[in-house]
Amino acid sequence: MSELTLSVTPPDTDRVARAARQAARVRRWGWWYQAEWRLFSMKAYLSSVFGWAVLVPLLYVLAMGVGLGALVDGRSGGIDGVPYLTFVAPGLLVSTAVMSFSNEMMFPVMSGFKWQELYFARAATSGSAGQVAIAELVAVTIRSLGESAIFWVVLISLGATSGGLSALMIPIGALSGLALGAPIAAYSATLANEGFQFSMIQRFVLNPMFLFAGTFYPLATMPVYLQWIGWISPMWHGTQLARALSFGLPLSGAEIAFHLGFLIVAAATGCALTIRNFRRRLTK
Amino acid sequence: MPVIEAHALTKTYGELNAVDGIDFEVAPGESFGLLGPNGAGKSTAMRMIGGTSLRTSGTLLVNGLDPETHGPEVRASLGVVPQTDNLDPELKARDNLLMYGRYFGLPYSYLRPKADELLEFAQLTDKAAEKVDNLSGGMKRRLTIARSLINDPSVLLLDEPTTGLDPQARHILWDRLFRLKETGVTLIVTTHFMDEAEQLCDRLVVMDHGRIVAEGSPASLIRQYSTREVLELRFGSERNAALVDRLRGFATRIEALPDRVLLYAEDGEESLAAVRRDGLEPVTSLVRRSSLEDVFLRLTGRSLVE
Ligand SMILES: Nc1ncnc2c1ncn2[C@@H]1O[C@H](COP(=O)(O)OP(=O)(O)O)[C@@H](O)[C@H]1O
Ligand SMILES: [Mg+2]
């Protein structure tokens, strides 16, 4: 009996040990706990994400591939030895992924600091400021993989690409998205107010990168003084890789390494800067 | 071992000393207050305790650990109620609790019953499935407090818990906080409301411009820095200041505010009678007990709430 009474009040050391165990778990997995809920919250606009992911490729493919394609194919028998629809499809997948990723890294990131302050809420848990940043990048990368997968299925069903290797366009799309989205996230994390800067990014960064990224015709047909926009655009690097995967655009090993290297370096740098800027802001 | 030990704790933002070398200790189970006007440095001090603001200098231990190097460990046993609610407005009330608990690495098998228990505690059971956006200000505040308890913290940081709430909502909240205190949770409360400090705190420090200007229990601070009673007189805004010299003899200390004159005295009624005997007839008069507001006025020459 007396033993029973003793065990009723847990000693304080229990609490300390429990907190230490929890903290150890969060040090390892905190980024994932947060990413999970970020993905769960996207549920609210899941149907619109999904609708968008189906509608955008359909519209583009119909307008560009079929409309413009009839003209191009009739005049010159396609581009790079394939019908225009086949040529343009990988570029559309990659640039849609980059656009969508980038948008998710603008207002939502600013809002996390500024309006809803959700990041501050997360930083007050066992998670660390760096994990808040990682969670954000991971969640949006996963979402981007999902969107690119839907895009790819639509392309297959329209006959714009074939199965097999072309499925690798899905990770290439997400990687290209991260390569521009992560630097944008790093920038958004430094903004103190409003965010008119975002429409500037849209107009003067995203749109030119989209239009001059060789999506609709090979970059090499442009004058050299405009080609540089493509060279610094993750859309172009991703598109070239996606073309090789989708219809076998001949790329040398060096070219593949260059495109892939560019995307990886841009993504890694962007992620590192995002983590640094989140940390600064969340421990100010 | 104290729950919190701060020594020469300092935080500067550029030229500004937001927290300017403060020392304090908080014992387990104590209810400790930081009282001060806006900009005194209360929130900054709270953030440093949680390790979400890096200090400029000084030392700080929370449960024996430095929150900057042991953030996850310190925060695992800390509940934080920030000055402004930062719930996820898109999620349901109950999901907000589950999500927050998950961030502490707690399993859902623990979190589900715990969330229901806390919704009950916060009198929000019938709002469990409601989107946070649709809750009233008072409900959001209670939900934020419920959220801060999801990890069963031993220390609760409450930054202006009732600012912006109506009197009824404040009293509900105070009642919940009393119950927590009874269970042994250490409360650290910031406020610029003297009545809240008097209600909630066993002991408090008065802060101004990042410094601690006084420390003690509400009663001892009043004893030390004020008289038992205060006589508030209004003679009309032009005459108030002019009469100060004539009133001086009737009180231990006098404060002339723009709209009234405060006479500090042990017996307010007696002072009022004396003023009248002297042939002065105030437009209105009021005798009340001294409060922390008077302590603050005495210490800084300013009112707590401007
Ligand atoms: N992130 C910040 N950057 C610059 N100044 C800040 C920051 N946070 C607080 N301050 C300043 O520090 C001082 C103390 O602020 P705060 O701790 O919020 O006071 P309180 O909570 O007592 O109202 C204020 O003058 C405030 O403007
Ligand atoms: Mg404050």
Coordinates of C-alpha atoms and ligand atoms in Angstrom, one line a residue:
Chain A
M1 CA 0.0 0.0 0.0
S2 CA 2.6 2.5 1.0
E3 CA 4.5 1.9 -2.2
L4 CA 1.4 2.8 -4.1
T5 CA 1.1 6.2 -2.3
L6 CA 4.7 6.9 -3.1
S7 CA 4.3 6.4 -6.8
V8 CA 1.5 8.9 -7.1
T9 CA 3.6 12.1 -7.3
P10 CA 6.0 11.8 -10.1
P11 CA 9.4 13.3 -9.1
D12 CA 10.4 16.4 -10.9
T13 CA 13.3 14.6 -12.6
D14 CA 10.7 12.8 -14.6
R15 CA 9.5 16.0 -16.2
V16 CA 13.1 17.1 -17.0
A17 CA 13.8 13.7 -18.6
R18 CA 10.6 13.8 -20.6
A19 CA 11.4 17.3 -21.9
A20 CA 14.9 16.2 -22.9
R21 CA 13.5 13.2 -24.8
Q22 CA 10.9 15.4 -26.6
A23 CA 13.6 18.0 -27.5
A24 CA 15.9 15.3 -28.9
R25 CA 13.1 14.1 -31.1
V26 CA 12.3 17.6 -32.3
R27 CA 15.9 18.4 -33.0
R28 CA 15.8 15.5 -35.5
W29 CA 12.3 15.6 -36.9
G30 CA 11.0 19.1 -36.1
W31 CA 11.3 20.2 -39.8
W32 CA 9.1 17.3 -40.8
Y33 CA 6.4 17.9 -38.1
Q34 CA 6.1 21.4 -39.4
A35 CA 6.2 20.5 -43.1
E36 CA 3.4 17.9 -42.5
W37 CA 1.1 20.6 -41.2
R38 CA 2.0 23.1 -43.9
L39 CA 1.0 20.5 -46.4
F40 CA -2.2 19.8 -44.4
S41 CA -3.1 23.5 -44.5
M42 CA -2.8 23.5 -48.2
K43 CA -5.8 21.2 -48.2
A44 CA -7.9 24.3 -48.0
Y45 CA -6.9 25.1 -51.6
L46 CA -6.1 21.6 -52.7
S47 CA -9.0 21.6 -55.2
S48 CA -7.8 24.8 -56.8
V49 CA -4.2 23.5 -56.8
F50 CA -5.4 20.4 -58.5
G51 CA -7.7 22.2 -61.0
W52 CA -4.9 24.5 -61.8
A53 CA -2.4 21.7 -62.3
V54 CA -4.8 20.1 -64.8
L55 CA -6.1 23.2 -66.5
V56 CA -2.8 25.0 -67.1
P57 CA -1.2 22.3 -69.1
L58 CA -4.4 21.7 -71.0
L59 CA -4.7 25.4 -72.0
Y60 CA -1.0 25.8 -72.9
V61 CA -0.9 22.6 -74.8
L62 CA -4.0 23.4 -76.7
A63 CA -3.0 27.0 -77.5
M64 CA 0.7 26.5 -78.1
G65 CA 1.1 22.9 -79.0
V66 CA -2.0 22.5 -81.2
G67 CA -2.6 26.0 -82.4
L68 CA 0.9 27.3 -82.9
G69 CA 2.1 23.7 -83.5
A70 CA 0.0 23.3 -86.6
L71 CA 1.6 26.4 -88.0
V72 CA 5.2 25.5 -87.1
D73 CA 4.8 21.9 -88.1
G74 CA 3.3 22.9 -91.4
R75 CA 6.0 25.3 -92.2
S76 CA 9.1 23.5 -91.0
G77 CA 8.2 20.1 -89.9
G78 CA 8.6 20.8 -86.1
I79 CA 11.6 21.8 -84.0
D80 CA 14.7 19.8 -83.2
G81 CA 13.3 17.0 -85.3
V82 CA 10.1 16.5 -83.3
P83 CA 6.5 17.9 -83.6
Y84 CA 6.1 21.3 -82.0
L85 CA 3.8 19.9 -79.3
T86 CA 6.5 17.4 -78.2
F87 CA 9.1 20.2 -78.3
V88 CA 7.1 22.7 -76.2
A89 CA 5.6 20.2 -73.6
P90 CA 8.7 19.8 -71.3
G91 CA 9.3 23.5 -71.2
L92 CA 5.7 24.1 -70.2
L93 CA 6.0 21.6 -67.4
V94 CA 9.2 23.1 -66.0
S95 CA 8.1 26.8 -66.3
T96 CA 4.7 26.1 -64.7
A97 CA 6.5 24.4 -61.8
V98 CA 8.9 27.3 -61.4
M99 CA 6.1 29.9 -61.6
S100 CA 4.0 28.1 -59.0
F101 CA 6.9 27.4 -56.7
S102 CA 7.9 31.1 -56.8
N103 CA 4.5 32.4 -56.1
E104 CA 4.2 30.1 -53.0
M105 CA 7.5 31.7 -51.8
M106 CA 6.3 35.3 -52.0
F107 CA 3.1 36.4 -50.1
P108 CA 2.8 33.2 -48.0
V109 CA 6.3 33.6 -46.7
M110 CA 5.8 37.3 -46.0
S111 CA 2.6 36.5 -44.3
G112 CA 4.3 33.9 -42.0
F113 CA 6.4 36.8 -40.6
K114 CA 4.1 39.7 -41.0
W115 CA 0.4 39.2 -41.0
Q116 CA -0.4 35.8 -39.5
E117 CA 3.0 35.5 -37.7
L118 CA 2.7 31.7 -38.0
Y119 CA 6.5 31.4 -38.1
F120 CA 6.8 33.1 -34.8
A121 CA 4.3 30.6 -33.3
R122 CA 6.4 27.7 -34.7
A123 CA 9.7 29.2 -33.4
A124 CA 8.2 29.3 -29.9
T125 CA 7.8 25.5 -29.9
S126 CA 10.7 23.0 -29.4
G127 CA 11.4 23.5 -33.1
S128 CA 14.2 25.9 -34.1
A129 CA 14.2 28.9 -36.4
G130 CA 16.2 27.0 -39.0
Q131 CA 13.6 24.2 -39.0
V132 CA 10.9 26.7 -39.8
A133 CA 12.7 27.6 -43.0
I134 CA 13.4 24.0 -43.9
A135 CA 9.8 22.9 -43.3
E136 CA 8.6 25.7 -45.6
L137 CA 11.0 24.6 -48.4
V138 CA 10.3 20.9 -48.0
A139 CA 6.5 21.3 -48.0
V140 CA 6.5 23.4 -51.1
T141 CA 8.9 21.0 -52.9
I142 CA 6.6 18.2 -52.1
R143 CA 3.6 20.1 -53.4
S144 CA 5.7 20.9 -56.6
L145 CA 6.4 17.2 -57.1
G146 CA 2.6 16.6 -57.0
E147 CA 1.8 19.3 -59.4
S148 CA 4.5 18.3 -61.8
A149 CA 3.2 14.7 -61.6
I150 CA -0.3 15.8 -62.6
F151 CA 1.2 17.9 -65.4
W152 CA 3.1 14.9 -66.7
V153 CA 0.0 12.7 -66.7
V154 CA -1.9 15.3 -68.7
L155 CA 1.0 15.5 -71.2
I156 CA 1.0 11.7 -71.5
S157 CA -2.7 11.6 -72.1
L158 CA -2.4 14.2 -74.8
G159 CA 0.4 12.3 -76.4
A160 CA 2.8 15.2 -75.8
T161 CA 5.3 12.9 -74.2
S162 CA 5.9 9.2 -73.7
G163 CA 6.2 7.2 -70.5
G164 CA 9.5 5.8 -69.2
L165 CA 12.4 8.3 -68.7
S166 CA 10.1 11.2 -69.1
A167 CA 8.8 10.6 -65.6
L168 CA 12.1 12.1 -64.4
M169 CA 10.7 15.5 -65.6
I170 CA 8.7 15.5 -62.3
P171 CA 11.8 15.9 -60.0
I172 CA 13.4 18.2 -62.6
G173 CA 10.3 20.4 -62.5
A174 CA 10.4 20.6 -58.6
L175 CA 14.2 21.1 -58.6
S176 CA 13.9 24.0 -61.1
G177 CA 11.1 25.4 -58.9
L178 CA 13.4 25.2 -55.8
A179 CA 16.2 26.8 -57.8
L180 CA 14.3 30.0 -58.2
G181 CA 11.8 29.6 -55.3
A182 CA 14.4 29.3 -52.6
P183 CA 16.2 32.5 -53.4
I184 CA 12.9 34.3 -53.6
A185 CA 12.0 32.8 -50.1
A186 CA 15.3 34.2 -48.8
Y187 CA 14.3 37.6 -50.1
S188 CA 10.7 37.5 -48.9
A189 CA 12.0 36.7 -45.4
T190 CA 13.7 40.1 -45.3
L191 CA 10.7 42.2 -46.3
A192 CA 9.3 44.3 -43.5
N193 CA 6.2 45.6 -45.2
E194 CA 3.6 45.5 -47.9
G195 CA 5.2 43.5 -50.6
F196 CA 4.8 45.6 -53.8
Q197 CA 8.2 44.1 -54.5
F198 CA 6.4 40.9 -55.4
S199 CA 4.7 42.4 -58.4
M200 CA 8.2 43.7 -59.4
I201 CA 9.6 40.2 -59.2
Q202 CA 6.7 38.9 -61.2
R203 CA 7.2 41.5 -63.9
F204 CA 10.9 41.9 -64.1
V205 CA 12.2 38.5 -63.0
L206 CA 9.6 35.7 -63.6
N207 CA 8.1 37.0 -66.8
P208 CA 11.4 37.7 -68.7
M209 CA 12.8 34.4 -67.4
F210 CA 9.7 32.6 -68.8
L211 CA 9.7 34.4 -72.1
F212 CA 13.4 34.2 -72.8
A213 CA 14.0 30.7 -71.4
G214 CA 13.7 28.9 -74.7
T215 CA 10.4 27.5 -73.8
F216 CA 8.7 28.2 -77.1
Y217 CA 11.8 28.0 -79.4
P218 CA 15.4 27.0 -78.9
L219 CA 17.3 29.7 -77.0
A220 CA 20.0 29.5 -79.7
T221 CA 17.7 31.2 -82.2
M222 CA 17.8 34.4 -80.0
P223 CA 20.5 37.1 -80.4
V224 CA 23.3 36.4 -78.0
Y225 CA 22.7 39.7 -76.1
L226 CA 19.3 38.2 -75.0
Q227 CA 20.4 34.7 -74.5
W228 CA 22.0 35.5 -71.1
I229 CA 18.5 35.8 -69.6
G230 CA 18.0 32.1 -70.4
W231 CA 21.4 31.2 -69.0
I232 CA 20.5 32.6 -65.6
S233 CA 17.0 31.2 -65.7
P234 CA 16.4 28.0 -63.9
M235 CA 13.5 27.5 -66.4
W236 CA 15.9 27.2 -69.3
H237 CA 18.3 24.7 -67.5
G238 CA 15.3 22.7 -66.3
T239 CA 13.7 22.7 -69.7
Q240 CA 16.8 21.5 -71.5
L241 CA 17.1 18.6 -69.1
A242 CA 13.4 17.9 -69.4
R243 CA 13.6 17.8 -73.2
A244 CA 16.4 15.3 -73.1
L245 CA 14.3 13.1 -70.8
S246 CA 11.0 13.6 -72.7
F247 CA 12.0 13.2 -76.4
G248 CA 15.7 12.6 -76.3
L249 CA 17.1 16.1 -77.1
P250 CA 20.8 15.2 -77.6
L251 CA 22.8 16.7 -74.7
S252 CA 26.4 15.9 -74.0
G253 CA 27.5 14.7 -70.6
A254 CA 29.0 18.2 -70.0
E255 CA 25.8 19.9 -70.9
I256 CA 23.8 17.7 -68.6
A257 CA 26.3 18.3 -65.8
F258 CA 26.1 22.0 -66.4
H259 CA 22.3 22.3 -66.3
L260 CA 22.0 20.0 -63.4
G261 CA 24.9 21.7 -61.6
F262 CA 23.3 25.1 -62.1
L263 CA 20.0 24.0 -60.7
I264 CA 21.6 22.3 -57.7
V265 CA 23.9 25.2 -56.9
A266 CA 21.1 27.7 -57.2
A267 CA 18.7 25.6 -55.0
A268 CA 21.4 24.9 -52.4
T269 CA 22.4 28.6 -52.2
G270 CA 18.8 29.7 -52.0
C271 CA 18.1 27.2 -49.2
A272 CA 21.1 28.3 -47.2
L273 CA 20.2 31.9 -47.5
T274 CA 16.6 31.2 -46.6
I275 CA 17.6 29.4 -43.5
R276 CA 20.0 32.2 -42.5
N277 CA 17.3 34.9 -43.1
F278 CA 14.6 33.0 -41.2
R279 CA 17.0 32.6 -38.3
R280 CA 17.9 36.2 -38.2
R281 CA 14.3 37.3 -38.3
L282 CA 13.0 34.8 -35.8
T283 CA 15.7 35.5 -33.2
K284 CA 15.8 39.2 -33.6
Chain B
M1 CA 16.8 25.8 -8.1
P2 CA 15.1 29.0 -9.5
V3 CA 13.0 28.5 -12.6
I4 CA 14.5 31.6 -14.1
E5 CA 17.7 33.4 -13.3
A6 CA 18.5 36.5 -15.2
H7 CA 21.7 38.5 -14.5
A8 CA 22.5 41.8 -16.3
L9 CA 20.2 40.7 -19.1
T10 CA 20.5 43.2 -21.9
K11 CA 19.1 43.6 -25.4
T12 CA 19.9 46.4 -27.7
Y13 CA 18.4 47.3 -31.1
G14 CA 20.9 49.6 -32.7
E15 CA 21.1 52.6 -30.3
L16 CA 18.1 51.6 -28.2
N17 CA 18.5 49.6 -25.0
A18 CA 15.2 47.7 -25.1
V19 CA 16.3 45.7 -22.0
D20 CA 19.0 47.4 -20.1
G21 CA 20.8 45.1 -17.7
I22 CA 18.0 43.6 -15.6
D23 CA 18.4 41.0 -12.8
F24 CA 15.6 38.8 -11.5
E25 CA 14.9 35.3 -10.3
V26 CA 11.6 33.4 -10.3
A27 CA 11.0 30.5 -7.9
P28 CA 9.0 27.4 -8.9
G29 CA 5.3 27.8 -8.6
E30 CA 5.6 31.5 -8.2
S31 CA 3.5 34.0 -10.1
F32 CA 5.8 36.7 -11.3
G33 CA 4.9 39.9 -13.1
L34 CA 6.7 42.4 -15.3
L35 CA 4.7 45.6 -15.0
G36 CA 5.5 48.6 -17.2
P37 CA 4.2 50.9 -19.9
N38 CA 4.4 50.2 -23.6
G39 CA 8.0 50.0 -24.8
A40 CA 9.4 49.2 -21.3
G41 CA 11.0 46.0 -22.7
K42 CA 8.6 43.4 -21.3
S43 CA 8.0 41.5 -24.5
T44 CA 11.7 41.6 -25.4
A45 CA 12.5 40.1 -22.0
M46 CA 9.9 37.4 -22.5
R47 CA 11.3 36.5 -25.9
M48 CA 14.8 36.1 -24.5
I49 CA 13.4 33.7 -21.9
G50 CA 12.1 31.5 -24.7
G51 CA 15.3 31.8 -26.7
T52 CA 13.5 33.5 -29.6
S53 CA 15.4 36.7 -29.2
L54 CA 19.1 36.5 -28.8
R55 CA 20.4 38.6 -26.0
T56 CA 23.1 41.2 -26.4
S57 CA 24.8 40.4 -23.1
G58 CA 24.2 39.1 -19.6
T59 CA 23.3 35.6 -18.5
L60 CA 20.0 33.8 -18.5
L61 CA 19.1 30.4 -17.2
V62 CA 15.7 28.8 -17.6
N63 CA 15.3 25.5 -15.6
G64 CA 19.1 25.6 -15.4
L65 CA 19.6 25.8 -19.1
D66 CA 20.7 28.6 -21.4
P67 CA 17.8 29.1 -23.9
E68 CA 20.2 30.1 -26.7
T69 CA 22.1 26.9 -26.7
H70 CA 19.4 24.6 -25.4
G71 CA 16.4 26.2 -27.1
P72 CA 14.5 23.0 -27.9
E73 CA 15.1 21.6 -24.4
V74 CA 14.0 24.9 -22.7
R75 CA 11.0 25.4 -24.9
A76 CA 9.9 21.8 -24.4
S77 CA 8.8 22.7 -20.8
L78 CA 7.7 26.3 -21.6
G79 CA 4.3 27.5 -22.6
V80 CA 4.2 30.8 -24.6
V81 CA 1.3 33.1 -24.9
P82 CA 2.5 35.9 -27.2
Q83 CA 1.3 39.5 -27.1
T84 CA -0.6 39.1 -30.3
D85 CA -2.4 35.8 -31.1
N86 CA -0.7 33.9 -33.9
L87 CA -3.1 31.0 -34.3
D88 CA -3.6 29.6 -37.8
P89 CA -6.8 31.3 -38.8
E90 CA -7.5 28.8 -41.6
L91 CA -7.5 25.8 -39.3
K92 CA -10.1 24.6 -36.9
A93 CA -9.7 25.4 -33.2
R94 CA -8.9 21.8 -32.3
D95 CA -6.5 21.3 -35.2
N96 CA -4.6 24.4 -34.0
L97 CA -4.0 22.5 -30.7
L98 CA -3.0 19.2 -32.4
M99 CA -0.7 21.0 -34.8
Y100 CA 1.1 23.0 -32.1
G101 CA 1.5 19.9 -30.0
R102 CA 3.0 18.0 -32.9
Y103 CA 5.6 20.7 -33.2
F104 CA 6.7 19.6 -29.7
G105 CA 7.2 16.1 -31.0
L106 CA 4.3 14.8 -29.1
P107 CA 2.4 11.7 -30.4
Y108 CA -1.2 12.1 -31.5
S109 CA -2.3 9.4 -29.0
Y110 CA -1.4 11.9 -26.3
L111 CA -2.5 15.0 -28.2
R112 CA -6.1 14.0 -29.0
P113 CA -7.4 13.6 -25.5
K114 CA -5.2 16.5 -24.3
A115 CA -6.7 18.8 -27.0
D116 CA -10.2 17.9 -25.8
E117 CA -9.3 18.5 -22.2
L118 CA -7.8 21.9 -23.0
L119 CA -10.8 23.0 -25.1
E120 CA -12.9 22.1 -22.1
F121 CA -10.6 24.1 -19.8
A122 CA -10.8 27.1 -22.2
Q123 CA -14.6 26.7 -22.4
L124 CA -14.3 26.2 -26.2
T125 CA -15.6 22.6 -26.5
D126 CA -18.5 23.7 -28.7
K127 CA -16.1 25.6 -30.9
A128 CA -13.7 22.7 -31.5
A129 CA -14.6 22.3 -35.2
E130 CA -14.9 26.0 -35.8
K131 CA -12.4 27.8 -38.0
V132 CA -10.3 30.1 -35.9
D133 CA -11.2 33.0 -38.2
N134 CA -14.7 32.8 -36.9
L135 CA -13.9 33.0 -33.2
S136 CA -14.3 36.2 -31.1
G137 CA -11.2 38.0 -29.7
G138 CA -11.8 36.6 -26.3
M139 CA -12.2 33.1 -27.7
K140 CA -9.0 33.4 -29.7
R141 CA -7.1 34.5 -26.6
R142 CA -8.4 31.6 -24.6
L143 CA -7.5 29.2 -27.4
T144 CA -4.0 30.7 -27.5
I145 CA -3.7 30.0 -23.8
A146 CA -5.0 26.5 -24.3
R147 CA -2.5 26.0 -27.0
S148 CA 0.3 27.1 -24.7
L149 CA -0.6 24.3 -22.4
I150 CA -0.5 21.5 -24.9
N151 CA 3.0 20.4 -23.9
D152 CA 2.1 20.4 -20.2
P153 CA 4.6 23.2 -19.5
S154 CA 6.0 23.8 -16.0
V155 CA 6.5 27.5 -16.8
L156 CA 3.9 29.7 -18.6
L157 CA 4.9 33.0 -20.2
L158 CA 1.9 35.3 -20.6
D159 CA 2.6 38.5 -22.6
E160 CA -0.3 40.9 -21.9
P161 CA -2.8 38.1 -21.6
T162 CA -5.9 40.2 -21.4
T163 CA -5.1 43.3 -23.4
G164 CA -8.0 44.1 -25.8
L165 CA -10.5 42.0 -23.9
D166 CA -13.8 43.2 -22.3
P167 CA -14.1 43.0 -18.5
Q168 CA -16.0 39.8 -18.5
A169 CA -13.6 38.0 -20.8
R170 CA -10.7 39.2 -18.6
H171 CA -12.3 37.7 -15.5
I172 CA -12.8 34.4 -17.2
L173 CA -9.1 34.4 -18.2
W174 CA -7.9 35.4 -14.7
D175 CA -10.0 32.5 -13.3
R176 CA -8.3 30.0 -15.7
L177 CA -4.9 31.3 -14.7
F178 CA -5.6 31.0 -11.0
R179 CA -6.5 27.3 -11.6
L180 CA -3.2 26.8 -13.4
K181 CA -1.3 28.4 -10.6
E182 CA -3.0 26.0 -8.2
T183 CA -1.6 23.1 -10.2
G184 CA 1.9 24.3 -9.6
V185 CA 2.6 26.0 -12.9
T186 CA 5.0 28.9 -12.7
L187 CA 3.4 32.0 -14.3
I188 CA 5.3 34.9 -15.7
V189 CA 3.0 37.7 -16.7
T190 CA 3.6 41.0 -18.4
T191 CA 1.0 43.7 -18.2
H192 CA 0.5 47.4 -18.2
F193 CA -2.7 47.0 -16.2
M194 CA -2.2 47.5 -12.5
D195 CA -5.4 45.6 -11.6
E196 CA -4.1 42.6 -13.6
A197 CA -0.8 42.7 -11.8
E198 CA -2.5 43.0 -8.5
Q199 CA -4.8 40.1 -9.3
L200 CA -2.3 37.7 -10.8
C201 CA 1.1 38.3 -9.3
D202 CA 2.7 37.2 -6.0
R203 CA 5.7 39.4 -6.8
L204 CA 6.5 41.8 -9.6
V205 CA 9.1 44.1 -11.0
V206 CA 8.2 47.5 -12.3
M207 CA 10.0 48.2 -15.5
D208 CA 10.6 51.5 -17.3
H209 CA 12.9 52.2 -20.3
G210 CA 14.3 48.7 -20.1
R211 CA 15.3 48.9 -16.4
I212 CA 13.8 47.6 -13.2
V213 CA 12.8 50.5 -11.0
A214 CA 11.2 48.6 -8.1
E215 CA 10.5 45.0 -7.0
G216 CA 8.2 43.4 -4.4
S217 CA 4.7 42.1 -3.8
P218 CA 1.9 44.4 -5.0
A219 CA 1.0 45.1 -1.3
S220 CA 4.6 45.8 -0.2
L221 CA 5.2 48.0 -3.3
I222 CA 2.2 50.1 -2.4
R223 CA 3.2 50.3 1.3
Q224 CA 6.7 51.3 0.3
Y225 CA 6.0 53.8 -2.4
S226 CA 2.6 55.1 -1.6
T227 CA 0.2 55.9 1.2
R228 CA -2.8 53.8 2.2
E229 CA -5.3 56.0 0.5
V230 CA -5.5 58.6 -2.3
L231 CA -7.8 61.6 -2.4
E232 CA -8.6 62.6 -6.0
L233 CA -9.8 66.2 -6.4
R234 CA -11.0 68.1 -9.5
F235 CA -11.2 71.8 -9.4
G236 CA -11.5 72.3 -13.2
S237 CA -8.5 72.2 -15.4
E238 CA -7.4 75.8 -14.9
R239 CA -7.4 75.8 -11.1
N240 CA -5.9 72.3 -10.5
A241 CA -2.3 73.4 -10.9
A242 CA -2.8 76.8 -9.2
L243 CA -4.1 75.1 -6.0
V244 CA -1.2 72.6 -5.5
D245 CA 0.7 74.8 -3.1
R246 CA -2.3 75.5 -1.0
L247 CA -3.2 71.8 -0.8
R248 CA 0.3 70.7 0.1
G249 CA -0.3 70.8 3.8
F250 CA -3.2 68.3 3.6
A251 CA -1.2 65.3 2.3
T252 CA 2.0 63.4 2.5
R253 CA 2.6 63.9 -1.2
I254 CA 0.8 65.6 -4.0
E255 CA 0.7 64.8 -7.8
A256 CA -0.9 67.4 -10.1
L257 CA -2.3 65.7 -13.2
P258 CA -3.8 67.8 -16.0
D259 CA -7.4 66.8 -15.0
R260 CA -7.1 66.3 -11.3
V261 CA -4.9 66.6 -8.2
L262 CA -3.9 63.5 -6.2
L263 CA -3.4 63.8 -2.5
Y264 CA -1.6 60.9 -0.9
A265 CA -2.8 60.4 2.7
E266 CA -3.3 57.7 5.3
D267 CA -7.0 58.8 5.7
G268 CA -8.5 60.3 2.6
E269 CA -11.8 61.3 4.2
E270 CA -10.0 63.2 6.9
S271 CA -7.9 65.1 4.3
L272 CA -11.1 65.9 2.3
A273 CA -12.7 67.3 5.4
A274 CA -9.6 69.4 6.1
V275 CA -9.5 70.8 2.6
R276 CA -13.2 71.8 2.9
R277 CA -12.5 73.4 6.3
D278 CA -9.9 75.5 4.6
G279 CA -12.7 76.9 2.4
L280 CA -11.9 74.9 -0.8
E281 CA -14.8 73.2 -2.6
P282 CA -13.7 70.7 -5.3
V283 CA -16.0 70.1 -8.2
T284 CA -15.7 66.4 -7.6
S285 CA -13.8 64.3 -5.0
L286 CA -13.0 60.6 -4.6
V287 CA -11.3 58.7 -1.9
R288 CA -9.8 55.3 -3.0
R289 CA -7.1 52.9 -1.9
S290 CA -3.6 53.3 -3.4
S291 CA -2.8 51.0 -6.3
L292 CA 0.2 50.1 -8.4
E293 CA -0.7 52.9 -10.7
D294 CA 0.2 55.3 -7.9
V295 CA 3.5 53.4 -7.3
F296 CA 4.3 53.8 -11.0
L297 CA 3.5 57.5 -10.9
R298 CA 5.7 58.0 -7.9
L299 CA 8.6 56.1 -9.4
T300 CA 8.6 57.5 -12.9
G301 CA 6.4 60.7 -12.7
R302 CA 4.3 59.2 -15.5
S303 CA 1.1 57.3 -15.8
L304 CA 1.2 53.6 -16.7
V305 CA -1.4 53.9 -19.4
E306 CA -1.2 57.1 -21.5
Ligands
LIG1 N1 12.5 43.8 -33.4 C1 12.7 45.0 -32.9 N2 13.5 45.9 -33.6 C2 13.7 47.1 -33.1 N3 13.3 47.6 -32.0 C3 12.5 46.8 -31.3 C4 12.2 45.4 -31.7 N4 11.4 44.9 -30.7 C5 11.2 45.8 -29.8 N5 11.8 46.9 -30.1 C6 11.9 48.2 -29.3 O1 12.3 47.8 -28.0 C7 11.6 48.5 -27.0 C8 10.9 47.6 -26.1 O2 9.9 46.9 -26.8 P1 9.0 45.8 -26.1 O3 9.9 44.7 -25.5 O4 8.1 45.3 -27.1 O5 8.3 46.6 -25.0 P2 6.9 46.2 -24.2 O6 6.6 44.8 -24.4 O7 7.2 46.5 -22.8 O8 5.9 47.2 -24.7 C9 10.6 49.4 -27.7 O9 11.1 50.7 -27.8 C10 10.5 48.8 -29.1 O10 10.2 49.7 -30.1
MG2 MG 4.9 44.1 -25.2

